[in-house]
Amino acid sequence: MTGKQYAVVLRSPGIGGWFAVLICQRFPVAMAPLALVFLGHAVTGSYAVGALLGGGHALAEAAAAGPLGRRFDVRPTPRETASVLGVEAAAFAALAAFAPVLPVAGLFALAAVGGAISSGAHGGLRALLVRVVPAERRVPALSLESTVSTTVWAIAPALVAVLAVLDARLPVLAMALLAGAGALAGLRLRDPGPPPVTARAGLWRLGWPAMVYDGAVMFGFGAVTLALPVLLTGFGARADLAGPVLTGCTLAGIAGALAYGARAWKGTPLAHAMLLATGIALAIGSAALVPSLGPAVALLALAGLCLTPALTARAVALQDRLPRSQWAAGFSGMYAAGGLGYGAAGLAVAWLLERTGAQAAIGLCALAGAVPALGSSALEVRSTARVPAEYGSGG
């Protein structure tokens, strides 16, 4: 089976409305880092304040994703989606309207609220998706979700840049409008209802290897993103070529996600995730060793090709481990871990660049990410070999 997998998913009842909400939820998150930098600079004259707002948004999102994802496990998804996206819309609308007169603390608080309040929606919408599509189509369904999310992340910075030319507050206003549209569309989501609540004690015990995996993989790949301009200049190229190179990695990731979901692959999703994580580490590590630009860029594109399906496969493996009533919290925990891993990569790269250079920094971060990603997954393989899976995919 190839594209027929996707056709079945797209014919699932209510899936069109689900994708509409997904897009409205993802765009504000993807626009926020650059939009908040521009806004902070416009109203204070300082890019440092803009970075502070972006950092506050990201940290609040990471901190709140797990607890707020849990709300989607015990409440109807339409009502919860509408509530959190409505508050997010209000926070960003207030930020756009009152930014010129607010103190930095006020700007930071609104940016943090906008990041935190809807952070559980990532896992909540993913959990809803795997509840409403046929159980045997969850891999193509999650591949489509990853494809849409990756596409949004590719488009969002360009949209912010275009709007900011007119007024630095316009991107934040657009974020508010998109979140508001998502809140209205969320009320129309088709939801079979939250599953029966089970004991919560096993969530972190069962889910921590997947969360370590996402954090570690994003640590390794985040180092590429953050060190790429310096890497390019080291090869004698212009730093602004980082944009096209990262776009190429994004397109490769979309292709990888679609290829992964288009057919059934031998082995378990956990085995797929481990194989793909190995491919990412080898590609990035090799890019840190080659002596010329062309092969390095090709290897980074190969890492991008593996990245999106790797995260998809790991999400499917986690779903197999958790009961239905913990899917949203588990997916949200993975999302938060990925954000923390990316943020940690920024700190590591900042420290390593001046001491080792870009290629060594990228290689060391790739190795540092691969070890916990593969080690935690190996421990999960051992535990599942000893104890049969408790819950299965659950449909």
mmCIF file of C-alpha atoms in Angstrom:
data_model
loop_
_atom_site.group_PDB
_atom_site.id
_atom_site.type_symbol
_atom_site.label_atom_id
_atom_site.label_comp_id
_atom_site.label_asym_id
_atom_site.label_seq_id
_atom_site.Cartn_x
_atom_site.Cartn_y
_atom_site.Cartn_z
ATOM 1 C CA MET A 1 0.000 0.000 0.000
ATOM 2 C CA THR A 2 1.223 3.495 -0.803
ATOM 3 C CA GLY A 3 -0.939 6.602 -1.079
ATOM 4 C CA LYS A 4 -4.054 4.540 -0.314
ATOM 5 C CA GLN A 5 -3.067 4.747 3.353
ATOM 6 C CA TYR A 6 -3.494 8.505 3.252
ATOM 7 C CA ALA A 7 -6.748 8.319 1.314
ATOM 8 C CA VAL A 8 -8.295 6.207 4.074
ATOM 9 C CA VAL A 9 -7.154 8.686 6.717
ATOM 10 C CA LEU A 10 -8.499 11.677 4.804
ATOM 11 C CA ARG A 11 -11.898 9.972 4.433
ATOM 12 C CA SER A 12 -12.239 9.554 8.202
ATOM 13 C CA PRO A 13 -15.264 11.461 9.570
ATOM 14 C CA GLY A 14 -14.393 14.935 10.816
ATOM 15 C CA ILE A 15 -10.769 14.817 9.668
ATOM 16 C CA GLY A 16 -11.070 18.005 7.589
ATOM 17 C CA GLY A 17 -12.152 20.003 10.619
ATOM 18 C CA TRP A 18 -9.391 18.428 12.665
ATOM 19 C CA PHE A 19 -6.736 19.585 10.176
ATOM 20 C CA ALA A 20 -8.224 23.088 10.189
ATOM 21 C CA VAL A 21 -7.866 23.275 13.973
ATOM 22 C CA LEU A 22 -4.366 21.806 13.778
ATOM 23 C CA ILE A 23 -3.222 24.532 11.375
ATOM 24 C CA CYS A 24 -4.759 27.290 13.498
ATOM 25 C CA GLN A 25 -3.094 25.868 16.613
ATOM 26 C CA ARG A 26 0.328 25.309 15.070
ATOM 27 C CA PHE A 27 0.780 28.657 13.320
ATOM 28 C CA PRO A 28 0.877 30.854 16.461
ATOM 29 C CA VAL A 29 3.431 28.516 18.051
ATOM 30 C CA ALA A 30 5.613 28.534 14.947
ATOM 31 C CA MET A 31 5.315 32.301 14.479
ATOM 32 C CA ALA A 32 6.015 33.191 18.101
ATOM 33 C CA PRO A 33 9.842 33.015 18.279
ATOM 34 C CA LEU A 34 10.486 35.520 15.490
ATOM 35 C CA ALA A 35 7.337 37.568 16.052
ATOM 36 C CA LEU A 36 8.155 38.195 19.701
ATOM 37 C CA VAL A 37 11.738 39.176 18.870
ATOM 38 C CA PHE A 38 10.451 41.779 16.400
ATOM 39 C CA LEU A 39 7.805 43.028 18.832
ATOM 40 C CA GLY A 40 10.242 43.365 21.723
ATOM 41 C CA HIS A 41 12.689 45.321 19.602
ATOM 42 C CA ALA A 42 9.974 47.566 18.173
ATOM 43 C CA VAL A 43 8.578 48.659 21.536
ATOM 44 C CA THR A 44 11.809 48.801 23.576
ATOM 45 C CA GLY A 45 14.573 49.191 20.995
ATOM 46 C CA SER A 46 16.280 46.070 22.326
ATOM 47 C CA TYR A 47 16.603 42.724 20.614
ATOM 48 C CA ALA A 48 17.550 41.301 24.012
ATOM 49 C CA VAL A 49 14.031 42.073 25.249
ATOM 50 C CA GLY A 50 12.630 40.385 22.155
ATOM 51 C CA ALA A 51 14.723 37.299 22.870
ATOM 52 C CA LEU A 52 13.502 37.396 26.479
ATOM 53 C CA LEU A 53 9.882 37.362 25.297
ATOM 54 C CA GLY A 54 10.558 34.494 22.908
ATOM 55 C CA GLY A 55 12.376 32.557 25.612
ATOM 56 C CA GLY A 56 9.587 33.145 28.113
ATOM 57 C CA HIS A 57 7.019 31.908 25.608
ATOM 58 C CA ALA A 58 9.017 28.739 24.865
ATOM 59 C CA LEU A 59 9.851 27.935 28.492
ATOM 60 C CA ALA A 60 6.260 28.428 29.626
ATOM 61 C CA GLU A 61 5.077 26.191 26.810
ATOM 62 C CA ALA A 62 7.530 23.438 27.744
ATOM 63 C CA ALA A 63 6.733 23.647 31.452
ATOM 64 C CA ALA A 64 2.957 23.544 30.998
ATOM 65 C CA ALA A 65 2.620 21.035 28.155
ATOM 66 C CA GLY A 66 2.472 17.903 30.309
ATOM 67 C CA PRO A 67 -0.005 19.083 32.975
ATOM 68 C CA LEU A 68 -2.249 20.859 30.474
ATOM 69 C CA GLY A 69 -2.080 17.912 28.093
ATOM 70 C CA ARG A 70 -3.566 15.832 30.882
ATOM 71 C CA ARG A 71 -6.693 18.014 30.754
ATOM 72 C CA PHE A 72 -7.368 16.752 27.233
ATOM 73 C CA ASP A 73 -7.406 13.201 28.588
ATOM 74 C CA VAL A 74 -10.252 13.900 31.011
ATOM 75 C CA ARG A 75 -12.295 16.591 29.242
ATOM 76 C CA PRO A 76 -14.062 16.676 25.858
ATOM 77 C CA THR A 77 -11.527 17.798 23.274
ATOM 78 C CA PRO A 78 -13.809 20.326 21.501
ATOM 79 C CA ARG A 79 -14.524 22.264 24.689
ATOM 80 C CA GLU A 80 -10.938 22.121 25.935
ATOM 81 C CA THR A 81 -9.528 23.164 22.551
ATOM 82 C CA ALA A 82 -11.902 26.094 22.293
ATOM 83 C CA SER A 83 -11.085 27.207 25.827
ATOM 84 C CA VAL A 84 -7.307 27.158 25.597
ATOM 85 C CA LEU A 85 -7.109 28.625 22.096
ATOM 86 C CA GLY A 86 -9.563 31.335 23.126
ATOM 87 C CA VAL A 87 -7.365 32.356 26.069
ATOM 88 C CA GLU A 88 -4.295 32.224 23.820
ATOM 89 C CA ALA A 89 -6.034 34.504 21.324
ATOM 90 C CA ALA A 90 -6.912 36.963 24.084
ATOM 91 C CA ALA A 91 -3.336 36.988 25.425
ATOM 92 C CA PHE A 92 -1.803 37.710 22.023
ATOM 93 C CA ALA A 93 -4.481 40.280 21.158
ATOM 94 C CA ALA A 94 -3.704 42.124 24.404
ATOM 95 C CA LEU A 95 0.011 41.884 23.663
ATOM 96 C CA ALA A 96 -0.456 43.397 20.210
ATOM 97 C CA ALA A 97 -2.801 46.118 21.424
ATOM 98 C CA PHE A 98 -1.013 47.244 24.586
ATOM 99 C CA ALA A 99 2.642 46.444 23.853
ATOM 100 C CA PRO A 100 3.670 50.124 23.456
ATOM 101 C CA VAL A 101 2.480 51.010 26.962
ATOM 102 C CA LEU A 102 3.278 47.847 28.913
ATOM 103 C CA PRO A 103 6.430 47.404 31.016
ATOM 104 C CA VAL A 104 8.760 44.569 30.104
ATOM 105 C CA ALA A 105 7.312 42.459 32.921
ATOM 106 C CA GLY A 106 3.847 42.836 31.412
ATOM 107 C CA LEU A 107 5.087 41.912 27.956
ATOM 108 C CA PHE A 108 6.822 38.857 29.386
ATOM 109 C CA ALA A 109 3.728 37.757 31.316
ATOM 110 C CA LEU A 110 1.462 37.920 28.259
ATOM 111 C CA ALA A 111 4.022 36.093 26.087
ATOM 112 C CA ALA A 112 4.330 33.377 28.751
ATOM 113 C CA VAL A 113 0.549 33.007 29.088
ATOM 114 C CA GLY A 114 0.247 32.736 25.313
ATOM 115 C CA GLY A 115 2.829 29.954 25.306
ATOM 116 C CA ALA A 116 1.596 28.032 28.329
ATOM 117 C CA ILE A 117 -2.173 28.033 27.972
ATOM 118 C CA SER A 118 -2.447 26.142 24.690
ATOM 119 C CA SER A 119 0.607 23.913 25.134
ATOM 120 C CA GLY A 120 -1.492 20.854 25.922
ATOM 121 C CA ALA A 121 -3.341 21.176 22.620
ATOM 122 C CA HIS A 122 -0.407 19.630 20.755
ATOM 123 C CA GLY A 123 -0.829 16.326 22.561
ATOM 124 C CA GLY A 124 -4.591 16.674 22.828
ATOM 125 C CA LEU A 125 -5.102 17.032 19.088
ATOM 126 C CA ARG A 126 -2.685 14.183 18.375
ATOM 127 C CA ALA A 127 -4.537 11.927 20.827
ATOM 128 C CA LEU A 128 -7.857 12.826 19.202
ATOM 129 C CA LEU A 129 -6.459 11.990 15.778
ATOM 130 C CA VAL A 130 -5.441 8.461 16.759
ATOM 131 C CA ARG A 131 -8.844 7.947 18.399
ATOM 132 C CA VAL A 132 -10.873 8.893 15.333
ATOM 133 C CA VAL A 133 -8.892 7.230 12.527
ATOM 134 C CA PRO A 134 -8.905 3.435 12.078
ATOM 135 C CA ALA A 135 -6.338 1.849 14.389
ATOM 136 C CA GLU A 136 -4.415 0.316 11.500
ATOM 137 C CA ARG A 137 -4.013 3.776 9.922
ATOM 138 C CA ARG A 138 -2.473 5.589 12.864
ATOM 139 C CA VAL A 139 1.029 5.662 11.318
ATOM 140 C CA PRO A 140 -0.086 7.421 8.097
ATOM 141 C CA ALA A 141 -2.347 9.664 10.191
ATOM 142 C CA LEU A 142 0.537 10.759 12.416
ATOM 143 C CA SER A 143 2.769 11.110 9.353
ATOM 144 C CA LEU A 144 0.241 13.495 7.826
ATOM 145 C CA GLU A 145 0.085 15.420 11.093
ATOM 146 C CA SER A 146 3.871 15.707 11.149
ATOM 147 C CA THR A 147 3.912 16.789 7.515
ATOM 148 C CA VAL A 148 1.401 19.574 8.146
ATOM 149 C CA SER A 149 3.224 20.710 11.291
ATOM 150 C CA THR A 150 6.591 20.763 9.539
ATOM 151 C CA THR A 151 5.107 22.722 6.634
ATOM 152 C CA VAL A 152 3.649 25.275 9.029
ATOM 153 C CA TRP A 153 7.034 25.685 10.710
ATOM 154 C CA ALA A 154 8.603 26.254 7.299
ATOM 155 C CA ILE A 155 6.079 28.921 6.271
ATOM 156 C CA ALA A 156 5.634 30.754 9.571
ATOM 157 C CA PRO A 157 8.946 32.696 9.703
ATOM 158 C CA ALA A 158 8.409 34.055 6.190
ATOM 159 C CA LEU A 159 4.872 35.136 7.111
ATOM 160 C CA VAL A 160 6.189 36.912 10.204
ATOM 161 C CA ALA A 161 8.872 38.688 8.181
ATOM 162 C CA VAL A 162 6.353 39.959 5.618
ATOM 163 C CA LEU A 163 3.915 41.250 8.250
ATOM 164 C CA ALA A 164 6.637 42.798 10.410
ATOM 165 C CA VAL A 165 7.739 44.993 7.513
ATOM 166 C CA LEU A 166 4.377 46.757 7.800
ATOM 167 C CA ASP A 167 4.154 46.820 11.613
ATOM 168 C CA ALA A 168 5.919 44.740 14.241
ATOM 169 C CA ARG A 169 2.624 44.171 16.035
ATOM 170 C CA LEU A 170 0.913 42.623 13.000
ATOM 171 C CA PRO A 171 2.487 39.144 13.376
ATOM 172 C CA VAL A 172 1.282 38.958 16.981
ATOM 173 C CA LEU A 173 -2.169 40.140 15.927
ATOM 174 C CA ALA A 174 -2.202 37.464 13.213
ATOM 175 C CA MET A 175 -1.306 34.893 15.881
ATOM 176 C CA ALA A 176 -4.300 36.072 17.926
ATOM 177 C CA LEU A 177 -6.640 35.836 14.933
ATOM 178 C CA LEU A 178 -5.446 32.345 14.042
ATOM 179 C CA ALA A 179 -5.834 31.132 17.618
ATOM 180 C CA GLY A 180 -9.321 32.652 17.730
ATOM 181 C CA ALA A 181 -10.266 30.911 14.488
ATOM 182 C CA GLY A 182 -8.949 27.672 15.963
ATOM 183 C CA ALA A 183 -11.077 28.173 19.078
ATOM 184 C CA LEU A 184 -14.225 28.557 16.978
ATOM 185 C CA ALA A 185 -13.333 25.605 14.749
ATOM 186 C CA GLY A 186 -12.499 23.535 17.842
ATOM 187 C CA LEU A 187 -16.115 23.619 18.952
ATOM 188 C CA ARG A 188 -16.995 21.625 15.831
ATOM 189 C CA LEU A 189 -14.405 18.887 16.311
ATOM 190 C CA ARG A 190 -15.762 15.374 16.041
ATOM 191 C CA ASP A 191 -14.879 13.628 19.298
ATOM 192 C CA PRO A 192 -15.989 10.169 20.473
ATOM 193 C CA GLY A 193 -15.441 11.463 24.007
ATOM 194 C CA PRO A 194 -12.596 11.010 26.480
ATOM 195 C CA PRO A 195 -11.861 7.356 27.316
ATOM 196 C CA PRO A 196 -12.448 5.934 30.787
ATOM 197 C CA VAL A 197 -9.891 7.348 33.205
ATOM 198 C CA THR A 198 -7.301 4.857 34.473
ATOM 199 C CA ALA A 199 -4.690 5.173 37.181
ATOM 200 C CA ARG A 200 -2.046 7.817 36.433
ATOM 201 C CA ALA A 201 0.811 6.147 38.238
ATOM 202 C CA GLY A 202 2.265 4.495 35.155
ATOM 203 C CA LEU A 203 2.453 7.530 32.869
ATOM 204 C CA TRP A 204 5.950 8.748 33.662
ATOM 205 C CA ARG A 205 7.256 5.251 34.376
ATOM 206 C CA LEU A 206 6.187 4.097 30.934
ATOM 207 C CA GLY A 207 6.668 7.350 29.057
ATOM 208 C CA TRP A 208 10.065 8.630 30.188
ATOM 209 C CA PRO A 209 12.109 6.764 27.504
ATOM 210 C CA ALA A 210 10.061 8.398 24.733
ATOM 211 C CA MET A 211 10.453 11.822 26.320
ATOM 212 C CA VAL A 212 14.210 11.344 26.695
ATOM 213 C CA TYR A 213 14.318 10.258 23.046
ATOM 214 C CA ASP A 214 12.540 13.356 21.750
ATOM 215 C CA GLY A 215 14.614 15.675 23.922
ATOM 216 C CA ALA A 216 17.869 14.012 22.890
ATOM 217 C CA VAL A 217 17.082 13.906 19.167
ATOM 218 C CA MET A 218 16.056 17.563 19.178
ATOM 219 C CA PHE A 219 19.220 18.399 21.117
ATOM 220 C CA GLY A 220 21.326 16.902 18.338
ATOM 221 C CA PHE A 221 19.386 18.429 15.481
ATOM 222 C CA GLY A 222 18.942 21.746 17.273
ATOM 223 C CA ALA A 223 22.717 22.086 17.384
ATOM 224 C CA VAL A 224 22.745 21.941 13.575
ATOM 225 C CA THR A 225 20.182 24.724 13.300
ATOM 226 C CA LEU A 226 21.949 27.002 15.744
ATOM 227 C CA ALA A 227 25.533 26.405 14.599
ATOM 228 C CA LEU A 228 24.796 26.349 10.868
ATOM 229 C CA PRO A 229 25.659 30.001 10.073
ATOM 230 C CA VAL A 230 29.075 29.582 11.683
ATOM 231 C CA LEU A 231 29.555 26.254 9.897
ATOM 232 C CA LEU A 232 28.840 27.881 6.538
ATOM 233 C CA THR A 233 31.269 30.732 7.098
ATOM 234 C CA GLY A 234 33.908 28.182 8.088
ATOM 235 C CA PHE A 235 33.517 26.642 4.644
ATOM 236 C CA GLY A 236 33.857 30.070 3.031
ATOM 237 C CA ALA A 237 30.130 30.445 2.272
ATOM 238 C CA ARG A 238 27.785 33.228 3.342
ATOM 239 C CA ALA A 239 26.012 32.880 6.677
ATOM 240 C CA ASP A 240 22.671 33.828 5.100
ATOM 241 C CA LEU A 241 22.722 30.561 3.144
ATOM 242 C CA ALA A 242 21.602 28.954 6.422
ATOM 243 C CA GLY A 243 17.999 29.753 5.466
ATOM 244 C CA PRO A 244 17.999 27.793 2.192
ATOM 245 C CA VAL A 245 19.922 24.920 3.772
ATOM 246 C CA LEU A 246 17.410 24.621 6.616
ATOM 247 C CA THR A 247 14.564 24.871 4.112
ATOM 248 C CA GLY A 248 16.116 21.925 2.299
ATOM 249 C CA CYS A 249 16.261 19.979 5.569
ATOM 250 C CA THR A 250 12.604 20.815 6.203
ATOM 251 C CA LEU A 251 11.549 19.640 2.752
ATOM 252 C CA ALA A 252 13.542 16.454 3.270
ATOM 253 C CA GLY A 253 11.725 15.936 6.581
ATOM 254 C CA ILE A 254 8.351 16.299 4.859
ATOM 255 C CA ALA A 255 9.394 13.754 2.240
ATOM 256 C CA GLY A 256 10.595 11.400 4.972
ATOM 257 C CA ALA A 257 7.316 11.660 6.886
ATOM 258 C CA LEU A 258 5.239 10.950 3.790
ATOM 259 C CA ALA A 259 7.435 7.996 2.826
ATOM 260 C CA TYR A 260 7.220 6.542 6.332
ATOM 261 C CA GLY A 261 3.433 6.725 6.466
ATOM 262 C CA ALA A 262 2.813 5.568 2.901
ATOM 263 C CA ARG A 263 3.372 1.881 3.594
ATOM 264 C CA ALA A 264 3.775 -0.674 6.358
ATOM 265 C CA TRP A 265 7.401 -1.301 7.340
ATOM 266 C CA LYS A 266 8.838 -4.442 8.872
ATOM 267 C CA GLY A 267 9.645 -4.266 12.564
ATOM 268 C CA THR A 268 8.133 -2.324 15.435
ATOM 269 C CA PRO A 269 7.754 1.463 15.625
ATOM 270 C CA LEU A 270 10.327 1.475 18.439
ATOM 271 C CA ALA A 271 12.830 -0.349 16.223
ATOM 272 C CA HIS A 272 12.115 2.152 13.442
ATOM 273 C CA ALA A 273 12.727 5.044 15.841
ATOM 274 C CA MET A 274 16.047 3.610 16.994
ATOM 275 C CA LEU A 275 17.201 2.985 13.423
ATOM 276 C CA LEU A 276 16.239 6.504 12.347
ATOM 277 C CA ALA A 277 17.914 8.069 15.388
ATOM 278 C CA THR A 278 21.074 6.196 14.463
ATOM 279 C CA GLY A 279 20.779 7.560 10.930
ATOM 280 C CA ILE A 280 20.379 11.110 12.229
ATOM 281 C CA ALA A 281 23.425 10.825 14.482
ATOM 282 C CA LEU A 282 25.589 9.288 11.753
ATOM 283 C CA ALA A 283 24.551 11.896 9.198
ATOM 284 C CA ILE A 284 25.168 14.841 11.523
ATOM 285 C CA GLY A 285 28.382 13.327 12.854
ATOM 286 C CA SER A 286 29.645 12.773 9.316
ATOM 287 C CA ALA A 287 28.760 16.355 8.398
ATOM 288 C CA ALA A 288 31.039 17.408 11.248
ATOM 289 C CA LEU A 289 33.937 15.513 9.704
ATOM 290 C CA VAL A 290 33.769 16.162 5.953
ATOM 291 C CA PRO A 291 36.149 18.830 4.617
ATOM 292 C CA SER A 292 33.869 20.566 2.097
ATOM 293 C CA LEU A 293 30.494 22.289 2.015
ATOM 294 C CA GLY A 294 28.612 20.187 -0.548
ATOM 295 C CA PRO A 295 28.866 16.841 1.246
ATOM 296 C CA ALA A 296 28.125 18.516 4.593
ATOM 297 C CA VAL A 297 24.895 20.031 3.269
ATOM 298 C CA ALA A 298 23.872 16.715 1.695
ATOM 299 C CA LEU A 299 24.453 14.920 5.004
ATOM 300 C CA LEU A 300 22.406 17.504 6.917
ATOM 301 C CA ALA A 301 19.561 17.011 4.426
ATOM 302 C CA LEU A 302 19.811 13.263 5.090
ATOM 303 C CA ALA A 303 19.482 13.959 8.810
ATOM 304 C CA GLY A 304 16.396 16.065 8.063
ATOM 305 C CA LEU A 305 14.972 13.206 5.985
ATOM 306 C CA CYS A 306 15.200 10.919 9.029
ATOM 307 C CA LEU A 307 14.088 13.438 11.684
ATOM 308 C CA THR A 308 10.343 13.727 11.122
ATOM 309 C CA PRO A 309 9.668 10.001 10.674
ATOM 310 C CA ALA A 310 11.858 9.312 13.723
ATOM 311 C CA LEU A 311 9.658 11.496 15.931
ATOM 312 C CA THR A 312 6.520 9.984 14.378
ATOM 313 C CA ALA A 313 7.691 6.426 14.992
ATOM 314 C CA ARG A 314 8.580 7.228 18.602
ATOM 315 C CA ALA A 315 5.117 8.700 19.181
ATOM 316 C CA VAL A 316 3.503 5.512 17.853
ATOM 317 C CA ALA A 317 5.726 3.421 20.124
ATOM 318 C CA LEU A 318 4.684 5.516 23.126
ATOM 319 C CA GLN A 319 1.031 5.149 22.204
ATOM 320 C CA ASP A 320 1.486 1.380 22.317
ATOM 321 C CA ARG A 321 2.690 1.687 25.910
ATOM 322 C CA LEU A 322 0.031 3.980 27.333
ATOM 323 C CA PRO A 323 -3.700 3.532 27.995
ATOM 324 C CA ARG A 324 -6.063 5.664 25.939
ATOM 325 C CA SER A 325 -6.733 7.921 28.899
ATOM 326 C CA GLN A 326 -3.079 9.014 28.981
ATOM 327 C CA TRP A 327 -2.343 9.546 25.294
ATOM 328 C CA ALA A 328 -2.687 13.334 25.342
ATOM 329 C CA ALA A 329 -0.495 13.727 28.424
ATOM 330 C CA GLY A 330 2.099 11.382 26.974
ATOM 331 C CA PHE A 331 2.217 13.136 23.604
ATOM 332 C CA SER A 332 2.378 16.509 25.342
ATOM 333 C CA GLY A 333 5.259 15.299 27.487
ATOM 334 C CA MET A 334 7.162 14.301 24.353
ATOM 335 C CA TYR A 335 6.490 17.720 22.851
ATOM 336 C CA ALA A 336 7.764 19.473 25.972
ATOM 337 C CA ALA A 337 10.866 17.292 26.059
ATOM 338 C CA GLY A 338 11.641 18.151 22.444
ATOM 339 C CA GLY A 339 11.412 21.847 23.235
ATOM 340 C CA LEU A 340 13.686 21.476 26.241
ATOM 341 C CA GLY A 341 16.195 19.540 24.153
ATOM 342 C CA TYR A 342 16.241 22.269 21.524
ATOM 343 C CA GLY A 343 16.701 24.927 24.187
ATOM 344 C CA ALA A 344 19.550 22.976 25.791
ATOM 345 C CA ALA A 345 21.218 22.757 22.376
ATOM 346 C CA GLY A 346 21.315 26.549 22.279
ATOM 347 C CA LEU A 347 23.205 26.665 25.564
ATOM 348 C CA ALA A 348 25.599 23.904 24.524
ATOM 349 C CA VAL A 349 26.338 25.431 21.114
ATOM 350 C CA ALA A 350 26.902 28.864 22.631
ATOM 351 C CA TRP A 351 29.500 27.356 24.977
ATOM 352 C CA LEU A 352 31.154 25.069 22.409
ATOM 353 C CA LEU A 353 31.451 27.377 19.407
ATOM 354 C CA GLU A 354 34.169 29.568 20.865
ATOM 355 C CA ARG A 355 36.081 26.587 22.218
ATOM 356 C CA THR A 356 35.838 23.957 19.484
ATOM 357 C CA GLY A 357 34.455 25.539 16.295
ATOM 358 C CA ALA A 358 31.194 24.781 14.501
ATOM 359 C CA GLN A 359 31.970 21.312 13.120
ATOM 360 C CA ALA A 360 33.194 19.959 16.451
ATOM 361 C CA ALA A 361 30.256 21.542 18.288
ATOM 362 C CA ILE A 362 27.788 19.903 15.908
ATOM 363 C CA GLY A 363 29.542 16.534 16.138
ATOM 364 C CA LEU A 364 29.728 16.564 19.929
ATOM 365 C CA CYS A 365 26.052 17.506 20.239
ATOM 366 C CA ALA A 366 25.085 14.763 17.776
ATOM 367 C CA LEU A 367 26.928 12.218 19.915
ATOM 368 C CA ALA A 368 25.504 13.654 23.141
ATOM 369 C CA GLY A 369 22.004 13.352 21.704
ATOM 370 C CA ALA A 370 22.415 9.864 20.262
ATOM 371 C CA VAL A 371 23.555 8.216 23.507
ATOM 372 C CA PRO A 372 20.440 8.974 25.647
ATOM 373 C CA ALA A 373 18.062 8.555 22.681
ATOM 374 C CA LEU A 374 19.310 5.059 21.917
ATOM 375 C CA GLY A 375 20.049 4.126 25.517
ATOM 376 C CA SER A 376 16.576 4.971 26.805
ATOM 377 C CA SER A 377 14.975 3.146 23.890
ATOM 378 C CA ALA A 378 17.138 0.081 24.500
ATOM 379 C CA LEU A 379 15.954 0.032 28.107
ATOM 380 C CA GLU A 380 12.367 0.153 26.864
ATOM 381 C CA VAL A 381 13.048 -2.775 24.537
ATOM 382 C CA ARG A 382 14.353 -4.777 27.509
ATOM 383 C CA SER A 383 11.370 -3.885 29.677
ATOM 384 C CA THR A 384 8.835 -4.785 27.007
ATOM 385 C CA ALA A 385 10.643 -8.072 26.419
ATOM 386 C CA ARG A 386 10.250 -8.934 30.102
ATOM 387 C CA VAL A 387 6.669 -7.696 30.487
ATOM 388 C CA PRO A 388 4.029 -7.894 27.751
ATOM 389 C CA ALA A 389 2.600 -4.580 26.594
ATOM 390 C CA GLU A 390 -0.052 -3.464 29.070
ATOM 391 C CA TYR A 391 -2.364 -1.558 26.800
ATOM 392 C CA GLY A 392 -1.680 -1.952 23.085
ATOM 393 C CA SER A 393 -2.686 0.578 20.495
ATOM 394 C CA GLY A 394 -6.238 0.820 21.733
ATOM 395 C CA GLY A 395 -7.563 1.990 18.394
#
